[in-house]
PDB file of C-alpha atoms and ligand atoms in Angstrom:
ATOM      1  CA  UNK A  57    -111.207 104.888 -67.303  1.00 89.00           C
ATOM      2  CA  UNK A  58    -109.855 104.770 -70.832  1.00 97.00           C
ATOM      3  CA  UNK A  59    -109.381 101.158 -71.942  1.00 98.00           C
ATOM      4  CA  UNK A  60    -106.319  99.993 -73.860  1.00 98.00           C
ATOM      5  CA  UNK A  61    -106.494  97.511 -76.709  1.00 98.00           C
ATOM      6  CA  UNK A  62    -103.699  95.823 -78.623  1.00 98.00           C
ATOM      7  CA  UNK A  63    -103.252  95.702 -82.388  1.00 98.00           C
ATOM      8  CA  UNK A  64    -100.577  94.769 -84.922  1.00 98.00           C
ATOM      9  CA  UNK A  65     -97.796  97.363 -85.321  1.00 97.00           C
ATOM     10  CA  UNK A  66     -97.589  96.149 -88.934  1.00 95.00           C
ATOM     11  CA  UNK A  67    -100.771  94.409 -89.935  1.00 95.00           C
ATOM     12  CA  UNK A  68    -100.449  91.854 -92.729  1.00 94.00           C
ATOM     13  CA  UNK A  69    -103.790  93.138 -94.063  1.00 95.00           C
ATOM     14  CA  UNK A  70    -102.009  96.352 -95.156  1.00 95.00           C
ATOM     15  CA  UNK A  71    -104.629  98.664 -93.647  1.00 96.00           C
ATOM     16  CA  UNK A  72    -107.712  96.874 -94.989  1.00 97.00           C
ATOM     17  CA  UNK A  73    -109.183  96.520 -91.504  1.00 98.00           C
ATOM     18  CA  UNK A  74    -109.331  92.723 -91.598  1.00 98.00           C
ATOM     19  CA  UNK A  75    -107.465  91.999 -88.373  1.00 98.00           C
ATOM     20  CA  UNK A  76    -109.596  91.333 -85.343  1.00 98.00           C
ATOM     21  CA  UNK A  77    -108.903  94.579 -83.543  1.00 98.00           C
ATOM     22  CA  UNK A  78    -111.285  96.113 -86.114  1.00 98.00           C
ATOM     23  CA  UNK A  79    -114.442  94.773 -84.406  1.00 98.00           C
ATOM     24  CA  UNK A  80    -113.247  96.059 -81.048  1.00 98.00           C
ATOM     25  CA  UNK A  81    -112.379  99.494 -82.438  1.00 98.00           C
ATOM     26  CA  UNK A  82    -115.768  99.643 -84.184  1.00 98.00           C
ATOM     27  CA  UNK A  83    -117.713  98.722 -81.024  1.00 98.00           C
ATOM     28  CA  UNK A  84    -115.811 101.344 -78.996  1.00 98.00           C
ATOM     29  CA  UNK A  85    -116.516 103.960 -81.669  1.00 98.00           C
ATOM     30  CA  UNK A  86    -120.229 103.028 -81.753  1.00 98.00           C
ATOM     31  CA  UNK A  87    -120.612 103.739 -78.038  1.00 98.00           C
ATOM     32  CA  UNK A  88    -118.345 106.802 -78.050  1.00 98.00           C
ATOM     33  CA  UNK A  89    -115.782 105.300 -75.691  1.00 98.00           C
ATOM     34  CA  UNK A  90    -112.261 106.691 -76.300  1.00 98.00           C
ATOM     35  CA  UNK A  91    -109.516 104.072 -76.184  1.00 98.00           C
ATOM     36  CA  UNK A  92    -105.770 103.720 -76.383  1.00 98.00           C
ATOM     37  CA  UNK A  93    -103.936 101.276 -78.594  1.00 98.00           C
ATOM     38  CA  UNK A  94    -100.726  99.452 -77.786  1.00 98.00           C
ATOM     39  CA  UNK A  95     -99.114  98.323 -81.015  1.00 98.00           C
ATOM     40  CA  UNK A  96     -97.214  95.042 -80.958  1.00 98.00           C
ATOM     41  CA  UNK A  97     -94.684  93.425 -83.227  1.00 97.00           C
ATOM     42  CA  UNK A  98     -95.085  89.734 -84.109  1.00 97.00           C
ATOM     43  CA  UNK A  99     -92.200  88.975 -81.721  1.00 98.00           C
ATOM     44  CA  UNK A 100     -93.853  90.894 -78.866  1.00 98.00           C
ATOM     45  CA  UNK A 101     -97.059  88.872 -79.324  1.00 98.00           C
ATOM     46  CA  UNK A 102     -95.227  85.750 -78.230  1.00 98.00           C
ATOM     47  CA  UNK A 103     -93.496  87.328 -75.207  1.00 98.00           C
ATOM     48  CA  UNK A 104     -94.628  86.237 -71.722  1.00 98.00           C
ATOM     49  CA  UNK A 105     -95.900  89.766 -70.965  1.00 98.00           C
ATOM     50  CA  UNK A 106     -98.413  89.571 -73.793  1.00 98.00           C
ATOM     51  CA  UNK A 107     -99.251  85.899 -73.254  1.00 98.00           C
ATOM     52  CA  UNK A 108    -100.271  86.837 -69.714  1.00 98.00           C
ATOM     53  CA  UNK A 109    -103.084  88.819 -71.363  1.00 98.00           C
ATOM     54  CA  UNK A 110    -103.645  86.571 -74.390  1.00 98.00           C
ATOM     55  CA  UNK A 111    -102.603  82.942 -73.812  1.00 98.00           C
ATOM     56  CA  UNK A 112    -102.417  82.259 -77.575  1.00 98.00           C
ATOM     57  CA  UNK A 113    -100.106  85.196 -78.303  1.00 98.00           C
ATOM     58  CA  UNK A 114    -102.580  87.072 -80.506  1.00 98.00           C
ATOM     59  CA  UNK A 115    -104.249  90.448 -80.846  1.00 98.00           C
ATOM     60  CA  UNK A 116    -106.606  91.953 -79.789  1.00 98.00           C
ATOM     61  CA  UNK A 117    -106.632  92.282 -76.019  1.00 98.00           C
ATOM     62  CA  UNK A 118    -108.527  94.723 -73.843  1.00 98.00           C
ATOM     63  CA  UNK A 119    -107.476  96.243 -70.519  1.00 98.00           C
ATOM     64  CA  UNK A 120    -109.871  98.272 -68.408  1.00 97.00           C
ATOM     65  CA  UNK A 121    -108.846  98.948 -64.791  1.00 95.00           C
ATOM     66  CA  UNK A 122    -108.317  95.501 -63.206  1.00 96.00           C
ATOM     67  CA  UNK A 123    -110.033  93.634 -66.056  1.00 98.00           C
ATOM     68  CA  UNK A 124    -108.115  92.099 -68.935  1.00 98.00           C
ATOM     69  CA  UNK A 125    -109.885  90.291 -71.759  1.00 98.00           C
ATOM     70  CA  UNK A 126    -109.009  88.504 -74.962  1.00 98.00           C
ATOM     71  CA  UNK A 127    -111.186  87.171 -77.835  1.00 98.00           C
ATOM     72  CA  UNK A 128    -112.562  89.955 -79.987  1.00 98.00           C
ATOM     73  CA  UNK A 129    -116.232  88.967 -79.627  1.00 98.00           C
ATOM     74  CA  UNK A 130    -115.926  88.727 -75.835  1.00 98.00           C
ATOM     75  CA  UNK A 131    -114.443  92.228 -75.843  1.00 98.00           C
ATOM     76  CA  UNK A 132    -117.241  93.541 -78.077  1.00 98.00           C
ATOM     77  CA  UNK A 133    -119.751  91.974 -75.675  1.00 98.00           C
ATOM     78  CA  UNK A 134    -118.069  93.651 -72.684  1.00 98.00           C
ATOM     79  CA  UNK A 135    -118.197  97.031 -74.452  1.00 98.00           C
ATOM     80  CA  UNK A 136    -121.853  96.438 -75.356  1.00 98.00           C
ATOM     81  CA  UNK A 137    -122.721  95.496 -71.787  1.00 98.00           C
ATOM     82  CA  UNK A 138    -120.979  98.546 -70.317  1.00 97.00           C
ATOM     83  CA  UNK A 139    -122.547 101.138 -72.620  1.00 98.00           C
ATOM     84  CA  UNK A 140    -125.998 101.694 -74.060  1.00 97.00           C
ATOM     85  CA  UNK A 141    -126.565 101.298 -77.784  1.00 97.00           C
ATOM     86  CA  UNK A 142    -125.185  97.924 -78.839  1.00 98.00           C
ATOM     87  CA  UNK A 143    -127.588  95.491 -77.177  1.00 98.00           C
ATOM     88  CA  UNK A 144    -131.383  95.546 -76.820  1.00 97.00           C
ATOM     89  CA  UNK A 145    -132.901  96.329 -73.407  1.00 96.00           C
ATOM     90  CA  UNK A 146    -135.111  93.255 -73.143  1.00 97.00           C
ATOM     91  CA  UNK A 147    -133.238  90.234 -71.784  1.00 97.00           C
ATOM     92  CA  UNK A 148    -134.775  87.927 -74.402  1.00 98.00           C
ATOM     93  CA  UNK A 149    -133.751  90.214 -77.259  1.00 97.00           C
ATOM     94  CA  UNK A 150    -130.264  90.542 -75.751  1.00 98.00           C
ATOM     95  CA  UNK A 151    -129.949  86.759 -75.661  1.00 98.00           C
ATOM     96  CA  UNK A 152    -130.876  86.622 -79.343  1.00 98.00           C
ATOM     97  CA  UNK A 153    -128.298  89.262 -80.280  1.00 98.00           C
ATOM     98  CA  UNK A 154    -125.653  87.391 -78.282  1.00 98.00           C
ATOM     99  CA  UNK A 155    -126.613  84.157 -80.060  1.00 98.00           C
ATOM    100  CA  UNK A 156    -125.842  85.909 -83.352  1.00 98.00           C
ATOM    101  CA  UNK A 157    -122.420  86.911 -82.005  1.00 98.00           C
ATOM    102  CA  UNK A 158    -121.744  83.226 -81.351  1.00 98.00           C
ATOM    103  CA  UNK A 159    -123.102  82.334 -84.799  1.00 98.00           C
ATOM    104  CA  UNK A 160    -120.750  84.826 -86.449  1.00 98.00           C
ATOM    105  CA  UNK A 161    -117.709  83.418 -84.662  1.00 98.00           C
ATOM    106  CA  UNK A 162    -118.509  79.727 -84.504  1.00 98.00           C
ATOM    107  CA  UNK A 163    -120.725  79.050 -87.545  1.00 98.00           C
ATOM    108  CA  UNK A 164    -119.873  81.659 -90.187  1.00 98.00           C
ATOM    109  CA  UNK A 165    -116.235  82.511 -89.501  1.00 98.00           C
ATOM    110  CA  UNK A 166    -114.646  79.014 -89.449  1.00 98.00           C
ATOM    111  CA  UNK A 167    -115.269  78.107 -93.121  1.00 98.00           C
ATOM    112  CA  UNK A 168    -114.214  81.607 -94.227  1.00 98.00           C
ATOM    113  CA  UNK A 169    -110.960  81.416 -92.286  1.00 98.00           C
ATOM    114  CA  UNK A 170    -110.282  77.820 -93.331  1.00 98.00           C
ATOM    115  CA  UNK A 171    -110.656  78.804 -96.969  1.00 97.00           C
ATOM    116  CA  UNK A 172    -108.335  81.802 -96.662  1.00 96.00           C
ATOM    117  CA  UNK A 173    -105.746  79.659 -94.833  1.00 96.00           C
ATOM    118  CA  UNK A 174    -105.948  77.036 -97.590  1.00 97.00           C
ATOM    119  CA  UNK A 175    -105.267  79.726-100.185  1.00 96.00           C
ATOM    120  CA  UNK A 176    -102.394  81.132 -98.161  1.00 94.00           C
ATOM    121  CA  UNK A 177    -100.680  77.933 -97.058  1.00 96.00           C
ATOM    122  CA  UNK A 178    -101.718  75.062 -99.322  1.00 95.00           C
ATOM    123  CA  UNK A 179    -101.842  76.483-102.850  1.00 94.00           C
ATOM    124  CA  UNK A 180     -98.855  74.382-103.937  1.00 94.00           C
ATOM    125  CA  UNK A 181    -100.308  71.046-102.764  1.00 94.00           C
ATOM    126  CA  UNK A 182    -101.481  68.574-105.413  1.00 95.00           C
ATOM    127  CA  UNK A 183    -104.919  68.286-103.791  1.00 96.00           C
ATOM    128  CA  UNK A 184    -105.404  72.042-103.431  1.00 95.00           C
ATOM    129  CA  UNK A 185    -107.941  72.538-106.253  1.00 95.00           C
ATOM    130  CA  UNK A 186    -110.173  69.717-105.037  1.00 96.00           C
ATOM    131  CA  UNK A 187    -110.030  70.926-101.432  1.00 97.00           C
ATOM    132  CA  UNK A 188    -110.712  74.513-102.470  1.00 97.00           C
ATOM    133  CA  UNK A 189    -113.875  73.423-104.304  1.00 97.00           C
ATOM    134  CA  UNK A 190    -115.075  71.782-101.094  1.00 97.00           C
ATOM    135  CA  UNK A 191    -114.180  74.821 -98.957  1.00 98.00           C
ATOM    136  CA  UNK A 192    -115.891  77.161-101.443  1.00 98.00           C
ATOM    137  CA  UNK A 193    -119.044  75.075-101.128  1.00 98.00           C
ATOM    138  CA  UNK A 194    -118.957  75.305 -97.336  1.00 98.00           C
ATOM    139  CA  UNK A 195    -118.631  79.096 -97.464  1.00 98.00           C
ATOM    140  CA  UNK A 196    -121.404  79.324-100.058  1.00 98.00           C
ATOM    141  CA  UNK A 197    -123.759  77.231 -97.900  1.00 98.00           C
ATOM    142  CA  UNK A 198    -123.290  79.551 -94.914  1.00 98.00           C
ATOM    143  CA  UNK A 199    -123.755  82.640 -97.078  1.00 98.00           C
ATOM    144  CA  UNK A 200    -126.898  81.245 -98.713  1.00 98.00           C
ATOM    145  CA  UNK A 201    -128.423  80.570 -95.292  1.00 98.00           C
ATOM    146  CA  UNK A 202    -127.426  83.958 -93.921  1.00 98.00           C
ATOM    147  CA  UNK A 203    -128.744  85.632 -97.046  1.00 98.00           C
ATOM    148  CA  UNK A 204    -132.166  84.062 -96.513  1.00 98.00           C
ATOM    149  CA  UNK A 205    -132.205  85.423 -92.946  1.00 98.00           C
ATOM    150  CA  UNK A 206    -131.210  88.919 -94.073  1.00 98.00           C
ATOM    151  CA  UNK A 207    -133.530  89.027 -97.087  1.00 97.00           C
ATOM    152  CA  UNK A 208    -136.151  91.123 -95.259  1.00 96.00           C
ATOM    153  CA  UNK A 209    -133.968  92.681 -92.569  1.00 97.00           C
ATOM    154  CA  UNK A 210    -131.416  95.468 -92.423  1.00 98.00           C
ATOM    155  CA  UNK A 211    -129.668  93.910 -89.408  1.00 98.00           C
ATOM    156  CA  UNK A 212    -129.513  90.479 -87.791  1.00 98.00           C
ATOM    157  CA  UNK A 213    -132.177  91.422 -85.248  1.00 97.00           C
ATOM    158  CA  UNK A 214    -134.617  94.351 -84.932  1.00 94.00           C
ATOM    159  CA  UNK A 215    -131.943  97.024 -84.678  1.00 97.00           C
ATOM    160  CA  UNK A 216    -128.219  97.329 -85.298  1.00 98.00           C
ATOM    161  CA  UNK A 217    -126.342  95.599 -82.455  1.00 98.00           C
ATOM    162  CA  UNK A 218    -123.040  94.140 -81.318  1.00 98.00           C
ATOM    163  CA  UNK A 219    -123.987  91.073 -83.358  1.00 98.00           C
ATOM    164  CA  UNK A 220    -123.747  93.106 -86.557  1.00 98.00           C
ATOM    165  CA  UNK A 221    -120.345  94.468 -85.514  1.00 99.00           C
ATOM    166  CA  UNK A 222    -119.054  90.923 -85.209  1.00 99.00           C
ATOM    167  CA  UNK A 223    -120.852  89.498 -88.268  1.00 98.00           C
ATOM    168  CA  UNK A 224    -119.891  92.319 -90.639  1.00 98.00           C
ATOM    169  CA  UNK A 225    -116.242  92.139 -89.597  1.00 98.00           C
ATOM    170  CA  UNK A 226    -116.279  88.365 -90.178  1.00 98.00           C
ATOM    171  CA  UNK A 227    -117.849  88.768 -93.639  1.00 98.00           C
ATOM    172  CA  UNK A 228    -115.369  91.482 -94.654  1.00 98.00           C
ATOM    173  CA  UNK A 229    -112.705  88.754 -94.773  1.00 97.00           C
ATOM    174  CA  UNK A 230    -114.425  87.687 -98.029  1.00 97.00           C
ATOM    175  CA  UNK A 231    -113.595  90.970 -99.783  1.00 95.00           C
ATOM    176  CA  UNK A 232    -111.820  90.292-103.062  1.00 93.00           C
ATOM    177  CA  UNK A 233    -112.839  86.614-103.121  1.00 95.00           C
ATOM    178  CA  UNK A 234    -115.855  87.070-105.416  1.00 95.00           C
ATOM    179  CA  UNK A 235    -118.299  85.627-102.872  1.00 97.00           C
ATOM    180  CA  UNK A 236    -119.839  88.961-101.936  1.00 96.00           C
ATOM    181  CA  UNK A 237    -120.461  89.737-105.619  1.00 94.00           C
ATOM    182  CA  UNK A 238    -122.431  86.456-105.814  1.00 94.00           C
ATOM    183  CA  UNK A 239    -124.517  87.438-102.767  1.00 97.00           C
ATOM    184  CA  UNK A 240    -126.189  90.836-103.221  1.00 97.00           C
ATOM    185  CA  UNK A 241    -128.136  90.656 -99.940  1.00 98.00           C
ATOM    186  CA  UNK A 242    -124.988  90.002 -97.947  1.00 98.00           C
ATOM    187  CA  UNK A 243    -122.993  92.552 -99.926  1.00 98.00           C
ATOM    188  CA  UNK A 244    -125.635  95.195 -99.092  1.00 98.00           C
ATOM    189  CA  UNK A 245    -125.569  94.180 -95.433  1.00 98.00           C
ATOM    190  CA  UNK A 246    -121.783  94.539 -95.272  1.00 98.00           C
ATOM    191  CA  UNK A 247    -121.997  97.884 -97.092  1.00 98.00           C
ATOM    192  CA  UNK A 248    -124.633  99.093 -94.579  1.00 98.00           C
ATOM    193  CA  UNK A 249    -122.200  98.320 -91.777  1.00 98.00           C
ATOM    194  CA  UNK A 250    -119.288  99.974 -93.540  1.00 98.00           C
ATOM    195  CA  UNK A 251    -121.352 103.132 -94.079  1.00 98.00           C
ATOM    196  CA  UNK A 252    -121.819 103.733 -90.357  1.00 98.00           C
ATOM    197  CA  UNK A 253    -119.768 106.696 -89.106  1.00 98.00           C
ATOM    198  CA  UNK A 254    -118.363 104.604 -86.235  1.00 98.00           C
ATOM    199  CA  UNK A 255    -117.131 101.970 -88.692  1.00 98.00           C
ATOM    200  CA  UNK A 256    -115.442 104.671 -90.758  1.00 98.00           C
ATOM    201  CA  UNK A 257    -113.687 106.149 -87.708  1.00 98.00           C
ATOM    202  CA  UNK A 258    -112.461 102.700 -86.652  1.00 98.00           C
ATOM    203  CA  UNK A 259    -111.318 101.916 -90.180  1.00 98.00           C
ATOM    204  CA  UNK A 260    -109.403 105.189 -90.483  1.00 98.00           C
ATOM    205  CA  UNK A 261    -107.753 104.647 -87.099  1.00 98.00           C
ATOM    206  CA  UNK A 262    -106.369 101.249 -88.066  1.00 98.00           C
ATOM    207  CA  UNK A 263    -105.404 102.480 -91.531  1.00 97.00           C
ATOM    208  CA  UNK A 264    -103.423 105.327 -89.956  1.00 97.00           C
ATOM    209  CA  UNK A 265    -101.337 102.717 -88.114  1.00 97.00           C
ATOM    210  CA  UNK A 266    -100.494 101.021 -91.395  1.00 95.00           C
ATOM    211  CA  UNK A 267     -99.741 104.334 -93.132  1.00 95.00           C
ATOM    212  CA  UNK A 268     -97.411 105.409 -90.316  1.00 94.00           C
ATOM    213  CA  UNK A 269     -95.578 102.065 -90.429  1.00 92.00           C
ATOM    214  CA  UNK A 270     -95.098 102.416 -94.206  1.00 90.00           C
ATOM    215  CA  UNK A 271     -93.869 106.036 -94.044  1.00 88.00           C
TER     216      UNK A 271
HETATM  217  N1  GTB B 258    -110.479  84.229 -81.899  1.00 87.09           N
HETATM  218  C1  GTB B 258    -109.533  85.315 -81.722  1.00 87.09           C
HETATM  219  C2  GTB B 258    -110.276  86.645 -81.647  1.00 87.09           C
HETATM  220  O1  GTB B 258    -111.358  86.760 -82.274  1.00 87.09           O
HETATM  221  O2  GTB B 258    -109.799  87.561 -80.950  1.00 87.09           O
HETATM  222  C3  GTB B 258    -108.533  85.265 -82.875  1.00 87.09           C
HETATM  223  C4  GTB B 258    -107.479  86.331 -82.763  1.00 87.09           C
HETATM  224  C5  GTB B 258    -106.551  86.284 -83.962  1.00 87.09           C
HETATM  225  O3  GTB B 258    -106.663  85.426 -84.837  1.00 87.09           O
HETATM  226  N2  GTB B 258    -105.611  87.234 -84.008  1.00 87.09           N
HETATM  227  C6  GTB B 258    -104.659  87.284 -85.089  1.00 87.09           C
HETATM  228  C7  GTB B 258    -103.255  87.201 -84.523  1.00 87.09           C
HETATM  229  O4  GTB B 258    -102.937  87.817 -83.541  1.00 87.09           O
HETATM  230  C8  GTB B 258    -104.790  88.613 -85.824  1.00 87.09           C
HETATM  231  S1  GTB B 258    -106.351  88.800 -86.628  1.00 87.09           S
HETATM  232  N3  GTB B 258    -102.393  86.435 -85.206  1.00 87.09           N
HETATM  233  C9  GTB B 258    -101.004  86.339 -84.828  1.00 87.09           C
HETATM  234  C10 GTB B 258    -100.647  84.959 -84.404  1.00 87.09           C
HETATM  235  O5  GTB B 258    -101.537  84.109 -84.231  1.00 87.09           O
HETATM  236  O6  GTB B 258     -99.434  84.730 -84.236  1.00 87.09           O
HETATM  237  C11 GTB B 258    -106.233  87.543 -87.936  1.00 87.09           C
HETATM  238  C12 GTB B 258    -105.913  88.156 -89.256  1.00 87.09           C
HETATM  239  C13 GTB B 258    -104.602  88.320 -89.619  1.00 87.09           C
HETATM  240  C14 GTB B 258    -104.306  88.829 -90.894  1.00 87.09           C
HETATM  241  C15 GTB B 258    -105.348  89.146 -91.769  1.00 87.09           C
HETATM  242  N4  GTB B 258    -105.049  89.648 -93.055  1.00 87.09           N
HETATM  243  O7  GTB B 258    -103.882  89.866 -93.391  1.00 87.09           O
HETATM  244  O8  GTB B 258    -105.973  89.864 -93.864  1.00 87.09           O
HETATM  245  C16 GTB B 258    -106.657  88.970 -91.369  1.00 87.09           C
HETATM  246  C17 GTB B 258    -106.936  88.460 -90.098  1.00 87.09           C
END
């Protein structure tokens, strides 16, 4: 059964692979599972047909036989549970990898997203500079802590796992912000992820969507 995912027909990231279908594509590529993509306009995201799959009117979603899923990390976990290669065999080690997936989405991602939203939506507010300093500090604190964890490791746990798929895609949102340049350990970690052949295939697939929309 070939699963179908959804992605932006015209991603605002202009092919940089920053939208959240990227983690799902990458996980599917890692395990060698072919997939189909249904591209959606912003208007289609908010239609009842899509909200039946994704109550918040967002991408990505995942359809596989009778199962439909939303939330990119939940989809990555499903892929990892259905195929060998993205989670350790031992149940304790699996639990630790899954904990890192939660950490990526609930501890590391929120300050990164809050900062990028502040830049996008609040730059003209009189308090913007002061708030940005505070948000920068929050991002830096998370990166410092993560950097200490990664100092003697290639991946979050013993071997590359679904946790790294989620964490690297979260950290890529910082590209162009200067934070990765300040954090050589994290920059190397992200680069290690981006060097994987499966990452490259996923990246090219989403970039082809952008290129076709521009043509
Ligand atoms: N927690 C959910 C998940 O992980 O699946 C969040 C899903 C989500 O935020 N989806 C976004 C969406 O559909 C796209 S990825 N937004 C439309 C809407 O809410 O109406 C977020 C995103 C968008 C653009 C960039 N960018 O341009 O760099 C990066 C990330």
